[in-house]
PDB file of C-alpha atoms in Angstrom:
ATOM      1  CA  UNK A   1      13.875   5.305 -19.586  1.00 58.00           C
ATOM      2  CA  UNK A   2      14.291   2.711 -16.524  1.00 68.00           C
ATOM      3  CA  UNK A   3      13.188   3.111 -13.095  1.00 69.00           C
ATOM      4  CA  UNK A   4      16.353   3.314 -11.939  1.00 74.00           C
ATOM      5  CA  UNK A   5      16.796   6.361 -15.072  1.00 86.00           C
ATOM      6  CA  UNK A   6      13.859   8.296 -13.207  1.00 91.00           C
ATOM      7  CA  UNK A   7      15.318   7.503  -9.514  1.00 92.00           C
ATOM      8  CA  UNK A   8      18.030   9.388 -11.061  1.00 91.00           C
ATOM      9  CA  UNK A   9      16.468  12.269 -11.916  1.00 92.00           C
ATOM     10  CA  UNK A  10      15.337  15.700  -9.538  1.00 90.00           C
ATOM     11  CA  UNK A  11      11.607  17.161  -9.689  1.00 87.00           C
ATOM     12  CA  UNK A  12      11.759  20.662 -11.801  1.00 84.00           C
ATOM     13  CA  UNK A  13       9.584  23.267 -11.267  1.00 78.00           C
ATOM     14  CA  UNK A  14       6.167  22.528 -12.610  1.00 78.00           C
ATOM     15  CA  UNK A  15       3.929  26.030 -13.643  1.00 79.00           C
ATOM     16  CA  UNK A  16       0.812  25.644 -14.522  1.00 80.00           C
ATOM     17  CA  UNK A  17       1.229  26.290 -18.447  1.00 82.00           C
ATOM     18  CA  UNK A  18       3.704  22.900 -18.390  1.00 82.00           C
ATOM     19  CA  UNK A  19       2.440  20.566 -21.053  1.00 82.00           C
ATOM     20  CA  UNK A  20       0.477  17.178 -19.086  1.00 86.00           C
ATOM     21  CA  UNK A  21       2.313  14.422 -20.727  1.00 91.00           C
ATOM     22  CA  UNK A  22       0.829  13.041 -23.940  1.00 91.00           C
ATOM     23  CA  UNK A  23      -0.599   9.238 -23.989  1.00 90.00           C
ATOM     24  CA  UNK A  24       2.796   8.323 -25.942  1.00 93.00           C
ATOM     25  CA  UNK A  25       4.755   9.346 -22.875  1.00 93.00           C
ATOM     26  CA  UNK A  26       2.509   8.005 -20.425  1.00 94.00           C
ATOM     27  CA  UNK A  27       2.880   4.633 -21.979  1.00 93.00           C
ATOM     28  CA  UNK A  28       6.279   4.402 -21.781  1.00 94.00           C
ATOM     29  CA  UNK A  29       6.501   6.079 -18.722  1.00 95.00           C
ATOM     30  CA  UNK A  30       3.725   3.687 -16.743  1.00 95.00           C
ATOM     31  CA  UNK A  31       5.867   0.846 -18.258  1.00 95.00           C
ATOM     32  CA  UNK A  32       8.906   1.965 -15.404  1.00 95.00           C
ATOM     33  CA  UNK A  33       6.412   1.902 -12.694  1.00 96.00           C
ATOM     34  CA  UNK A  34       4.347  -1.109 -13.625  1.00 95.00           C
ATOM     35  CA  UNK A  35       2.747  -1.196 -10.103  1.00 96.00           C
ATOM     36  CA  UNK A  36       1.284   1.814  -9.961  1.00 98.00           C
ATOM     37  CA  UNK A  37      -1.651   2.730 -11.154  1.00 97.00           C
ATOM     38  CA  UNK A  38      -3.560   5.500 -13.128  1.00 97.00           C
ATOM     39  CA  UNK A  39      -7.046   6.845 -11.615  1.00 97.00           C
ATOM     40  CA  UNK A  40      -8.668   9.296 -12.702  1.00 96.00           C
ATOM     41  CA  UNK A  41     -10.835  11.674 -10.081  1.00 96.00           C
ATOM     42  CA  UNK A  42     -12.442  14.946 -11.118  1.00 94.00           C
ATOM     43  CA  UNK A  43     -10.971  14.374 -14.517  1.00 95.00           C
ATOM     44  CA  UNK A  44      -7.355  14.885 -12.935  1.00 96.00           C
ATOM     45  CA  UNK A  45      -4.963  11.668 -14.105  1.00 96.00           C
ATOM     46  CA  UNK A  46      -2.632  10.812 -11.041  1.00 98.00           C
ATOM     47  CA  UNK A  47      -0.357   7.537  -9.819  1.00 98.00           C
ATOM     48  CA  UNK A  48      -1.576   5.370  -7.069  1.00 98.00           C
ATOM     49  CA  UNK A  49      -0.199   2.950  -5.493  1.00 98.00           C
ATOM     50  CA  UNK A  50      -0.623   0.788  -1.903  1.00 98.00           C
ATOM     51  CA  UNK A  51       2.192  -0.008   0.201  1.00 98.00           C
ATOM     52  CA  UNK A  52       1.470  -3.027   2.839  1.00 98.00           C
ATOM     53  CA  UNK A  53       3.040  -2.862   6.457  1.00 98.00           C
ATOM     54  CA  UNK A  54       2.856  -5.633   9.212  1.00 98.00           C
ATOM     55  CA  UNK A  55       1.487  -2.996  11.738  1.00 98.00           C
ATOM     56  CA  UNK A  56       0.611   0.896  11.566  1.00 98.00           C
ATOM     57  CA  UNK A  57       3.960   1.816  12.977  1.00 98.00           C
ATOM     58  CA  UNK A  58       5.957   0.430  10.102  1.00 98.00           C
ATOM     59  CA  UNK A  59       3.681   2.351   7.815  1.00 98.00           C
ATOM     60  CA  UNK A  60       3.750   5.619   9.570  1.00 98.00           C
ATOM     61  CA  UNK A  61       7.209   5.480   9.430  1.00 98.00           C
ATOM     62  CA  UNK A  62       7.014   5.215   5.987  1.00 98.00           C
ATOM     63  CA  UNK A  63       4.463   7.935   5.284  1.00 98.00           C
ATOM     64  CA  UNK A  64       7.426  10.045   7.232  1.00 98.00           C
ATOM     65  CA  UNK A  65      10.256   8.403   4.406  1.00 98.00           C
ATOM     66  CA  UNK A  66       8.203   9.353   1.393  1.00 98.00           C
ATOM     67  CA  UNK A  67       7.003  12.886   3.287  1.00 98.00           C
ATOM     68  CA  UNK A  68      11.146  13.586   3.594  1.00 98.00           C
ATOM     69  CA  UNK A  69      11.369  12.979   0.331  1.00 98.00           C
ATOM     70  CA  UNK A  70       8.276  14.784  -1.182  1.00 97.00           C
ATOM     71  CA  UNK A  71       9.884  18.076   0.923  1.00 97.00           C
ATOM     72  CA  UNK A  72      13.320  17.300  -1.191  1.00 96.00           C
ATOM     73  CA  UNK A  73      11.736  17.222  -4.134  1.00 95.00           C
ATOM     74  CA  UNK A  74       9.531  20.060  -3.752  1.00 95.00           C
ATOM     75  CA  UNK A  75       6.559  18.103  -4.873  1.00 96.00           C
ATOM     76  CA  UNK A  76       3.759  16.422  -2.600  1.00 97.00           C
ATOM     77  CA  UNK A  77       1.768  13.271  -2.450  1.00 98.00           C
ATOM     78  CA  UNK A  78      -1.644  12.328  -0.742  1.00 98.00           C
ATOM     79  CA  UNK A  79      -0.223   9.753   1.798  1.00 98.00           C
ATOM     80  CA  UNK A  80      -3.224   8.272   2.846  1.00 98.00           C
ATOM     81  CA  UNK A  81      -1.690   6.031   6.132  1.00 98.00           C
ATOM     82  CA  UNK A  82      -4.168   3.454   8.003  1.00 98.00           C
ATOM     83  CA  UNK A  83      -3.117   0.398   9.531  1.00 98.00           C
ATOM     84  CA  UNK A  84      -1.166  -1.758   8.545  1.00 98.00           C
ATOM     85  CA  UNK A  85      -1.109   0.087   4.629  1.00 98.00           C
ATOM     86  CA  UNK A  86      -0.274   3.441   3.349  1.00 98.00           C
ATOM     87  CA  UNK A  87      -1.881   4.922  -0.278  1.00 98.00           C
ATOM     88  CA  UNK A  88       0.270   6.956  -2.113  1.00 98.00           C
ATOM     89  CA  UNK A  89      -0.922   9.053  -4.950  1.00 98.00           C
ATOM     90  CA  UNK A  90       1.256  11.334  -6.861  1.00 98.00           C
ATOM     91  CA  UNK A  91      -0.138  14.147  -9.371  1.00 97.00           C
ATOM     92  CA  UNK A  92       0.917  17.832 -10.372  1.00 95.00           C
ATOM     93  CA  UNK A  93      -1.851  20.433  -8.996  1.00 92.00           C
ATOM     94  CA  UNK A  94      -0.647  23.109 -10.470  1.00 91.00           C
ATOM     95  CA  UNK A  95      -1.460  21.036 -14.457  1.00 93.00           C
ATOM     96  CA  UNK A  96      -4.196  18.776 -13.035  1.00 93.00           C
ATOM     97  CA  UNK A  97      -2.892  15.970 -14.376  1.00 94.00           C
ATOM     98  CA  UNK A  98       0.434  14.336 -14.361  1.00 96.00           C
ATOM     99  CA  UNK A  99       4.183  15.266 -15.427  1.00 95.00           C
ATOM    100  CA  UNK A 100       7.293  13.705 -15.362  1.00 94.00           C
ATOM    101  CA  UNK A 101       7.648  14.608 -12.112  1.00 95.00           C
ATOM    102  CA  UNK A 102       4.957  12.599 -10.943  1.00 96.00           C
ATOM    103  CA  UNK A 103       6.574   9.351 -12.791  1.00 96.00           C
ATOM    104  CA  UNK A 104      10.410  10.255 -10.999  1.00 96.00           C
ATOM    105  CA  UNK A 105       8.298  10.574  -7.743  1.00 97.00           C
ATOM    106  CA  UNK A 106       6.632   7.389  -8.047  1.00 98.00           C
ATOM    107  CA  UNK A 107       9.925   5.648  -8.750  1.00 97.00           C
ATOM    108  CA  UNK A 108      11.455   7.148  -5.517  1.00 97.00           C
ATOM    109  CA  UNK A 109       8.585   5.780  -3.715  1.00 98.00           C
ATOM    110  CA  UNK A 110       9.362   2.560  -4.825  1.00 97.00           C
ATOM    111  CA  UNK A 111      12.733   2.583  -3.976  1.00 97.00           C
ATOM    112  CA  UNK A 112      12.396   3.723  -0.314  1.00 97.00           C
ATOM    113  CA  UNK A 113       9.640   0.646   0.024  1.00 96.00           C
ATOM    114  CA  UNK A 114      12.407  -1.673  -1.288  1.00 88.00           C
TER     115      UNK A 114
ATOM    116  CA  UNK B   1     -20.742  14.114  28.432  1.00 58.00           C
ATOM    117  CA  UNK B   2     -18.733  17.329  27.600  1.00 68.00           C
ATOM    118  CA  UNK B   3     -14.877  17.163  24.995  1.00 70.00           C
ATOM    119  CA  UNK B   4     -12.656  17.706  28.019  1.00 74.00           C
ATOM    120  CA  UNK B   5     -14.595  14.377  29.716  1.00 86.00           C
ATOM    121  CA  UNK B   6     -14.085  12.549  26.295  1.00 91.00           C
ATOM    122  CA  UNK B   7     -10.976  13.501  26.486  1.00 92.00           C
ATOM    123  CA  UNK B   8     -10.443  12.212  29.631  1.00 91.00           C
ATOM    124  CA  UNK B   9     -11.603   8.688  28.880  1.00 92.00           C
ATOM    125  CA  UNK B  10      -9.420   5.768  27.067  1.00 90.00           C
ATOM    126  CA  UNK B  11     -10.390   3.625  24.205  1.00 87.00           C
ATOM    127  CA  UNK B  12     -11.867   0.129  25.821  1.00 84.00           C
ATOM    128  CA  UNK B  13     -11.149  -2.662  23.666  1.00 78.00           C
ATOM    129  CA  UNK B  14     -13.919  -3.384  20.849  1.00 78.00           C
ATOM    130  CA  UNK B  15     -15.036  -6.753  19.904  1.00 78.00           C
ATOM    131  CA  UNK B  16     -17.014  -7.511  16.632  1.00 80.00           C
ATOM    132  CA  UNK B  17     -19.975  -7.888  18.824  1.00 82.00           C
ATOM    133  CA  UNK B  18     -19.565  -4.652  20.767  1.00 82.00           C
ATOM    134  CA  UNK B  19     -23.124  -2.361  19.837  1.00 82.00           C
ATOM    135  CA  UNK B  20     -22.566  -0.017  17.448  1.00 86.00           C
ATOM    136  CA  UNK B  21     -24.008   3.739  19.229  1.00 90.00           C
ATOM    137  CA  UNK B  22     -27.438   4.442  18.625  1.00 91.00           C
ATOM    138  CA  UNK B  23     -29.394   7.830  17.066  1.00 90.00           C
ATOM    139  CA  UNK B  24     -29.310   9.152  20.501  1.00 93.00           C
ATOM    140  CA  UNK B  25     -25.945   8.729  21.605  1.00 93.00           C
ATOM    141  CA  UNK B  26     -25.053   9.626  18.229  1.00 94.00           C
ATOM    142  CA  UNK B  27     -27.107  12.978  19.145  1.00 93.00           C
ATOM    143  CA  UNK B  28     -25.037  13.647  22.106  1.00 93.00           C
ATOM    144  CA  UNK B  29     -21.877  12.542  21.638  1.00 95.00           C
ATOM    145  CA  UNK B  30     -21.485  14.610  17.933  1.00 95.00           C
ATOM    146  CA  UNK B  31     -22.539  17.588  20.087  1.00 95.00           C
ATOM    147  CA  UNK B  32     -19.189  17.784  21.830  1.00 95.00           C
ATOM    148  CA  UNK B  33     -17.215  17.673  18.621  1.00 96.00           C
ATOM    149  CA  UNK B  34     -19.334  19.904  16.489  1.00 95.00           C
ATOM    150  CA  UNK B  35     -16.426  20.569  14.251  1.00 96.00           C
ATOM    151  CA  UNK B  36     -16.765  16.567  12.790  1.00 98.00           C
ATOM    152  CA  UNK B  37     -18.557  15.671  10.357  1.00 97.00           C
ATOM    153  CA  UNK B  38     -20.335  11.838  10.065  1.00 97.00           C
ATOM    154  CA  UNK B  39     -19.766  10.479   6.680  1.00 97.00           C
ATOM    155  CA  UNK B  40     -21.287   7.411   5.414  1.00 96.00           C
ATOM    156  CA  UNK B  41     -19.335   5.071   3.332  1.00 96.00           C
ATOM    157  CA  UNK B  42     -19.868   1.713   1.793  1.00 95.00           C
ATOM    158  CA  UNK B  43     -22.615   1.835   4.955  1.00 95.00           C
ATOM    159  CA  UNK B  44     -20.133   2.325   7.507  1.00 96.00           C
ATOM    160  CA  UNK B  45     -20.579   5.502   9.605  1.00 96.00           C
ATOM    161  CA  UNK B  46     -17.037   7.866  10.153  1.00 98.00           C
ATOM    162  CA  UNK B  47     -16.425  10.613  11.821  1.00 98.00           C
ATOM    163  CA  UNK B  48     -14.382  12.987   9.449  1.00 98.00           C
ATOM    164  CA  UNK B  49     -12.740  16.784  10.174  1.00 98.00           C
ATOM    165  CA  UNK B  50      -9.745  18.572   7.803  1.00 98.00           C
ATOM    166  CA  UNK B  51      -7.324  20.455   9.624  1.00 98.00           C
ATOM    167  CA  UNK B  52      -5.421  23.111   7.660  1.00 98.00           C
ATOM    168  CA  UNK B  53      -1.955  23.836   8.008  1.00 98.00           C
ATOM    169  CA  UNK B  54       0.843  26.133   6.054  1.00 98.00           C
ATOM    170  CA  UNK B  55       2.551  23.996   4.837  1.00 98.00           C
ATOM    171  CA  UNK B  56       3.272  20.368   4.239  1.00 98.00           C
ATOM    172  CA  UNK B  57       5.913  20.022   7.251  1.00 98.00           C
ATOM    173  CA  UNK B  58       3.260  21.135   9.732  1.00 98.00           C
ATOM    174  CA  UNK B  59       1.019  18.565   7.956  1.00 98.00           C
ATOM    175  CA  UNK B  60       2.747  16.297   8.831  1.00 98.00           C
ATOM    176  CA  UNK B  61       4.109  16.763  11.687  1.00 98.00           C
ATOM    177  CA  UNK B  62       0.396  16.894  13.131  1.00 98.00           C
ATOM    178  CA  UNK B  63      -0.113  13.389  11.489  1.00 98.00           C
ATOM    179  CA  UNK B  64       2.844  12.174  13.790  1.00 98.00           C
ATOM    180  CA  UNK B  65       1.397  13.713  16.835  1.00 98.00           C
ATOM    181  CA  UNK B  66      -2.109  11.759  15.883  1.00 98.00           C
ATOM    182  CA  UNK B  67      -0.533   8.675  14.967  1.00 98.00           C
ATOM    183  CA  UNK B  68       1.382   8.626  18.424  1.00 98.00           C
ATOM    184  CA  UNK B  69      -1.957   9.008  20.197  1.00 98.00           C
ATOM    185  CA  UNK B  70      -3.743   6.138  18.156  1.00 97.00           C
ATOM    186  CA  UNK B  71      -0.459   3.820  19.074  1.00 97.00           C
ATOM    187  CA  UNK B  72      -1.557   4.965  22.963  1.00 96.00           C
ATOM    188  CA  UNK B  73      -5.226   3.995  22.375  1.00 96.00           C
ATOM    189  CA  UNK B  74      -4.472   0.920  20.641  1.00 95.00           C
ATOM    190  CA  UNK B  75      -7.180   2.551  18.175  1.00 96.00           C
ATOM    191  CA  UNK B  76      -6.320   3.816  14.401  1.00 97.00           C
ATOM    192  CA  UNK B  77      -7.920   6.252  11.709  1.00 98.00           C
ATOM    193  CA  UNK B  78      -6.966   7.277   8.331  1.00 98.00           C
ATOM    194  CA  UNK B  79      -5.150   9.727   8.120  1.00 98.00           C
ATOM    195  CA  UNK B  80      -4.704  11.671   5.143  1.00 98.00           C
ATOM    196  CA  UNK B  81      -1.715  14.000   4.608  1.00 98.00           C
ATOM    197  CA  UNK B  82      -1.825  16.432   2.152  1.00 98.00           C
ATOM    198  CA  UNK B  83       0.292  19.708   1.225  1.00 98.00           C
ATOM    199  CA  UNK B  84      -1.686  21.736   3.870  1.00 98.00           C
ATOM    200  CA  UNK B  85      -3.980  19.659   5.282  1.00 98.00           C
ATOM    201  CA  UNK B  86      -4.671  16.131   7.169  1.00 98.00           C
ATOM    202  CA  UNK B  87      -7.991  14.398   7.053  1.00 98.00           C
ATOM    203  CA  UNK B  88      -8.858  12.020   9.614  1.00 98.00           C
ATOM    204  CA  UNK B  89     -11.255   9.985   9.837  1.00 98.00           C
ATOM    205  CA  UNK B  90     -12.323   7.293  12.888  1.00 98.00           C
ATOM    206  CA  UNK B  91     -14.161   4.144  12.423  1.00 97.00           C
ATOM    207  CA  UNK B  92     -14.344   1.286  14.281  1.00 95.00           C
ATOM    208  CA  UNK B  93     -13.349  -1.616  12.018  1.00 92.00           C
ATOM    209  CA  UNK B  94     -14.492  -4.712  14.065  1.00 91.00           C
ATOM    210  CA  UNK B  95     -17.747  -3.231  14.240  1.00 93.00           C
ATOM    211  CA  UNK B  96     -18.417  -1.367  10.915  1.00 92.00           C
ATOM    212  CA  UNK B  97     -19.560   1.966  12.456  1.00 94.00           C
ATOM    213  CA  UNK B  98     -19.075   4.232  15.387  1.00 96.00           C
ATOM    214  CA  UNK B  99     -18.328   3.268  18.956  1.00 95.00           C
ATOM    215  CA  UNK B 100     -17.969   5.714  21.353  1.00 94.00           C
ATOM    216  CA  UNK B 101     -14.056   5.076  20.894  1.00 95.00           C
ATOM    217  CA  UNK B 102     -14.231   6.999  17.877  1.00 96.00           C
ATOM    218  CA  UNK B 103     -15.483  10.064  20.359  1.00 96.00           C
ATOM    219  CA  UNK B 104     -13.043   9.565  22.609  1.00 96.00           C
ATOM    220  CA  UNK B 105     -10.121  10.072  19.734  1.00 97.00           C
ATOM    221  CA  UNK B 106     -12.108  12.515  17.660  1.00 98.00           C
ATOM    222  CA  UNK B 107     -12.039  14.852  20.719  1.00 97.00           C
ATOM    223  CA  UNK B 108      -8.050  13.857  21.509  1.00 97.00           C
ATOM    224  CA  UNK B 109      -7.625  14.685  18.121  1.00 98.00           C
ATOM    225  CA  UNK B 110      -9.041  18.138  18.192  1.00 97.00           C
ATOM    226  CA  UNK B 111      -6.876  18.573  22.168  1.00 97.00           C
ATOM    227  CA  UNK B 112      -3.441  17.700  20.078  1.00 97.00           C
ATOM    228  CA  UNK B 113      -4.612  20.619  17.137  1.00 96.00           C
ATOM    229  CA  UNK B 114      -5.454  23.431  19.623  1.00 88.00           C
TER     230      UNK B 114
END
């Protein structure tokens, strides 16, 4: 699957008994979104990724891009927005880990930074 | 010095060589924003408070309404949007540590959530 294949896609609803993906998937997966990067914190896996403006207006206004399209999708990021740089991080609370949601998510994010 | 008079005041401009506050100041000045807590990280001193929301639009709309007073004071935190809940923390960067700044916005920053 290509970015532009997950750009494609829509967020579905994520309970809490979804499977995490498996380390086969998240191989492939990471390979669509080779910027981002897996942390682990409190044994959750999620997608980060930094996003450099020339000023903090250009990146607030891109917190607010990603936020619109985090409330589309039905599925929220930390958007951690300083100056001059916002930190997104994408991961499904309800598994603790990630989904393929997280992966179509991060894709989006790159697209709207593009 | 009481919140409304912090609130009252404007961020002065802050050179690297500006002092960071001392224990005392620090003493009175964290007395008018009780609600903030000082965290210390990679040895620079923050001040740090959550503020809860019900949802992720109200999130973030309060991270617009901070981000438009930081633009004002020519003076920037993180800000950290979450489904529910912003974190925001104020440094002063040139100086690696508080400045009575950081006061002034902590206490602005508590005006724009009440």
């Amino acid at each position: 699957m290509s970015e532009s294949q997950l750009t494609q896609q829509n967020c579905e609803a994520c309970k809490a008994d979804a499977p995490q993906i498996d380390e086969n998937e998240l191989a492939g997966l990471i390979k669509q979104i080779p910027d981002w990067s897996v942390e682990v914190r409190n044994n959750i896996m999620q997608l980060e990724k930094v996003f450099k403006f020339k000023n903090f207006k250009t990146a607030i206004a891109f917190t607010n891009l990603v936020g619109d399209m985090a409330e589309n999708e039905g599925h929220h990021p930390a958007l951690l927005t300083e100056w001059g740089k916002v930190t997104i991080t994408w991961w499904s609370h309800s598994i603790k880990g990630l989904h393929q949601n997280d992966f179509i998510c991060a894709a989006k994010t790159d697209r709207l930074a593009s």
